[in-house]
Short mmCIF file of N, CA and C in Angstrom, two decimals:
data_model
loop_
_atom_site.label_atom_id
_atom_site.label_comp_id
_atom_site.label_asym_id
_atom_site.label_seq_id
_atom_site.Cartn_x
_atom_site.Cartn_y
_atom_site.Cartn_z
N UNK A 1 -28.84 -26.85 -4.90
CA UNK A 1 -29.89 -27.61 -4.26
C UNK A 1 -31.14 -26.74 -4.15
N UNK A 2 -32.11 -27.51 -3.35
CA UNK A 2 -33.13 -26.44 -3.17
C UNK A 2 -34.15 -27.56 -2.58
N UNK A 3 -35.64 -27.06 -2.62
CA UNK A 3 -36.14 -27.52 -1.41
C UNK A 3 -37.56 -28.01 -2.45
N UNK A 4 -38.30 -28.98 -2.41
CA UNK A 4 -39.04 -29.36 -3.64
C UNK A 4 -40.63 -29.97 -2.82
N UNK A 5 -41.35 -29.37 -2.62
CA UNK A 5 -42.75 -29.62 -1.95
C UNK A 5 -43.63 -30.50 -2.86
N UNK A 6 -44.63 -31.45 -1.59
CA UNK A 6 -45.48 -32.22 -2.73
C UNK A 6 -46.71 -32.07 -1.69
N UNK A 7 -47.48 -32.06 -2.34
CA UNK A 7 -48.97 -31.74 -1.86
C UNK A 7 -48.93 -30.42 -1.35
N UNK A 8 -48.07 -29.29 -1.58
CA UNK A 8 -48.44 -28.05 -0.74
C UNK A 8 -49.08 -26.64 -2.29
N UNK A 9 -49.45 -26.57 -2.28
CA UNK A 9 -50.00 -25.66 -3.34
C UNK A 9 -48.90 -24.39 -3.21
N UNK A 10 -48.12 -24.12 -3.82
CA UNK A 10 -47.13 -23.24 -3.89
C UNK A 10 -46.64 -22.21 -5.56
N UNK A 11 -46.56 -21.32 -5.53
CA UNK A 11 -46.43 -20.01 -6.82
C UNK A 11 -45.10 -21.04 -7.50
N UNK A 12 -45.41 -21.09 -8.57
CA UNK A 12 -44.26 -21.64 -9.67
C UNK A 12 -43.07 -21.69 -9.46
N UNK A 13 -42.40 -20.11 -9.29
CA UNK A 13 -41.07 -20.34 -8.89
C UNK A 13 -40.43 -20.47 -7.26
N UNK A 14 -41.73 -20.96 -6.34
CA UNK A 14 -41.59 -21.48 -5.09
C UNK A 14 -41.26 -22.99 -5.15
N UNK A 15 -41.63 -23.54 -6.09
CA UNK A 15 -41.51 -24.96 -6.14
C UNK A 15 -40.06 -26.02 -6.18
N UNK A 16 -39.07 -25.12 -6.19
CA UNK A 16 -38.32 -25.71 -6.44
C UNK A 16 -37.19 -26.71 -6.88
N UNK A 17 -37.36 -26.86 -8.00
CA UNK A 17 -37.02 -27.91 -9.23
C UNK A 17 -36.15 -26.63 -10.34
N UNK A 18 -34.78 -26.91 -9.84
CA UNK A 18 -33.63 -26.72 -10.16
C UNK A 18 -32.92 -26.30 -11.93
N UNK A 19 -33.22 -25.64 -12.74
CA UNK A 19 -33.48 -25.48 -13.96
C UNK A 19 -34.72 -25.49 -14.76
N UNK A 20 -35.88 -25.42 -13.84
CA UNK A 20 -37.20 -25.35 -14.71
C UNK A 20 -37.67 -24.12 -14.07
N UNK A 21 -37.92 -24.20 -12.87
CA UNK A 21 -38.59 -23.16 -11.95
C UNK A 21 -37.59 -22.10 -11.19
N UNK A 22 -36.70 -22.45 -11.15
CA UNK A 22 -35.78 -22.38 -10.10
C UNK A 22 -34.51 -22.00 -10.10
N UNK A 23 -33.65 -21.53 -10.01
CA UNK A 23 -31.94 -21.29 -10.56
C UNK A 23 -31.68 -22.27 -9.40
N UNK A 24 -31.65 -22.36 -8.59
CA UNK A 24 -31.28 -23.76 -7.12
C UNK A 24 -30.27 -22.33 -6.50
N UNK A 25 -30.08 -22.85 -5.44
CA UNK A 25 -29.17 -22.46 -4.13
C UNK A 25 -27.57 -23.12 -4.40
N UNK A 26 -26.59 -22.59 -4.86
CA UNK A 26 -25.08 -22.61 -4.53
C UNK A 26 -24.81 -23.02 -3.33
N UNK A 27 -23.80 -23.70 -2.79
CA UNK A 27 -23.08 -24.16 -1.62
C UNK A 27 -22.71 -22.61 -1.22
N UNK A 28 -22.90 -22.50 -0.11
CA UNK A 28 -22.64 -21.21 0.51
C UNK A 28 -23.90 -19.92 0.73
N UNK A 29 -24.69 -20.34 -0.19
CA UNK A 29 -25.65 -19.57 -0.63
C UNK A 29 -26.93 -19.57 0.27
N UNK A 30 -27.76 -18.97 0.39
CA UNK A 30 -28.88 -19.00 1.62
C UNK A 30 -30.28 -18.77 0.63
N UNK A 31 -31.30 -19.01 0.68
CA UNK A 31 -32.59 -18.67 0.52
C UNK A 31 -33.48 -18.68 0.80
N UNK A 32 -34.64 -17.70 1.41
CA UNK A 32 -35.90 -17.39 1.86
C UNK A 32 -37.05 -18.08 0.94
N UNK A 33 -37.34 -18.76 1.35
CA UNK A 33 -38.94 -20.11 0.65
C UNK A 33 -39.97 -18.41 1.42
N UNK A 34 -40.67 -18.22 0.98
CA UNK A 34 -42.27 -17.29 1.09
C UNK A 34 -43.08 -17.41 0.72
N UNK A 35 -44.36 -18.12 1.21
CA UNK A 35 -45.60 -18.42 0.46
C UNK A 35 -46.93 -18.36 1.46
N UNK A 36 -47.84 -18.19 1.30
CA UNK A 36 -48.87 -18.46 2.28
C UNK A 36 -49.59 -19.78 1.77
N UNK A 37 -50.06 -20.57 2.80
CA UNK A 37 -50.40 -21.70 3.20
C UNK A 37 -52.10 -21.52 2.72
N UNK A 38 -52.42 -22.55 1.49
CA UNK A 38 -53.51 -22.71 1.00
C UNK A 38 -54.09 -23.75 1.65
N UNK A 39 -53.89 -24.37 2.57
CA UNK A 39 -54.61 -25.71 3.11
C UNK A 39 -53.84 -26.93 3.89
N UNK A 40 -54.77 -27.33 4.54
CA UNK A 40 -53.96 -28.04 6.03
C UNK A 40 -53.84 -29.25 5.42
N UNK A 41 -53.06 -29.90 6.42
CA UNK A 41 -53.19 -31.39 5.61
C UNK A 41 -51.49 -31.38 6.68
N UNK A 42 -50.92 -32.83 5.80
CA UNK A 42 -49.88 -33.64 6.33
C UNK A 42 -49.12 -33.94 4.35
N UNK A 43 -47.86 -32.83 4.59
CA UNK A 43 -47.32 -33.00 3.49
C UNK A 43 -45.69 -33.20 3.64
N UNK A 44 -44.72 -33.54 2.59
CA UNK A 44 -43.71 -33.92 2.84
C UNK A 44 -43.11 -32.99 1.91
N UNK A 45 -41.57 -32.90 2.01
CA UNK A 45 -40.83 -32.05 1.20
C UNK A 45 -39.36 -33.02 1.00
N UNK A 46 -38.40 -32.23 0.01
CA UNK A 46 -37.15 -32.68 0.33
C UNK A 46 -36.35 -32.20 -0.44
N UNK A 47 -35.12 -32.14 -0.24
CA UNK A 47 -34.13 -31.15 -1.03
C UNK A 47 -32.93 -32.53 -2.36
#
């Protein structure tokens, strides 16, 4: 799985999309998202 942002301006392999950008998160597995915040607004995400 993993975590997939829309409207947030985020580094390539922050984006999360599972075989393109991304290796994804394993069941059991944990991962740290790190990015700094390019702009305010009201955005949605989802795994």
């Amino acid at each position: 799985t993993s975590v997939h942002w829309h409207g947030i301006l985020v580094p390539f392999p922050m984006d999360g999309v599972p075989g393109v950008n991304f290796r994804g998160i394993k069941p059991g597995e944990t991962h740290h998202y790190k990015f700094k915040l390019k702009q305010a607004g009201t955005f949605w995400y989802h795994s």
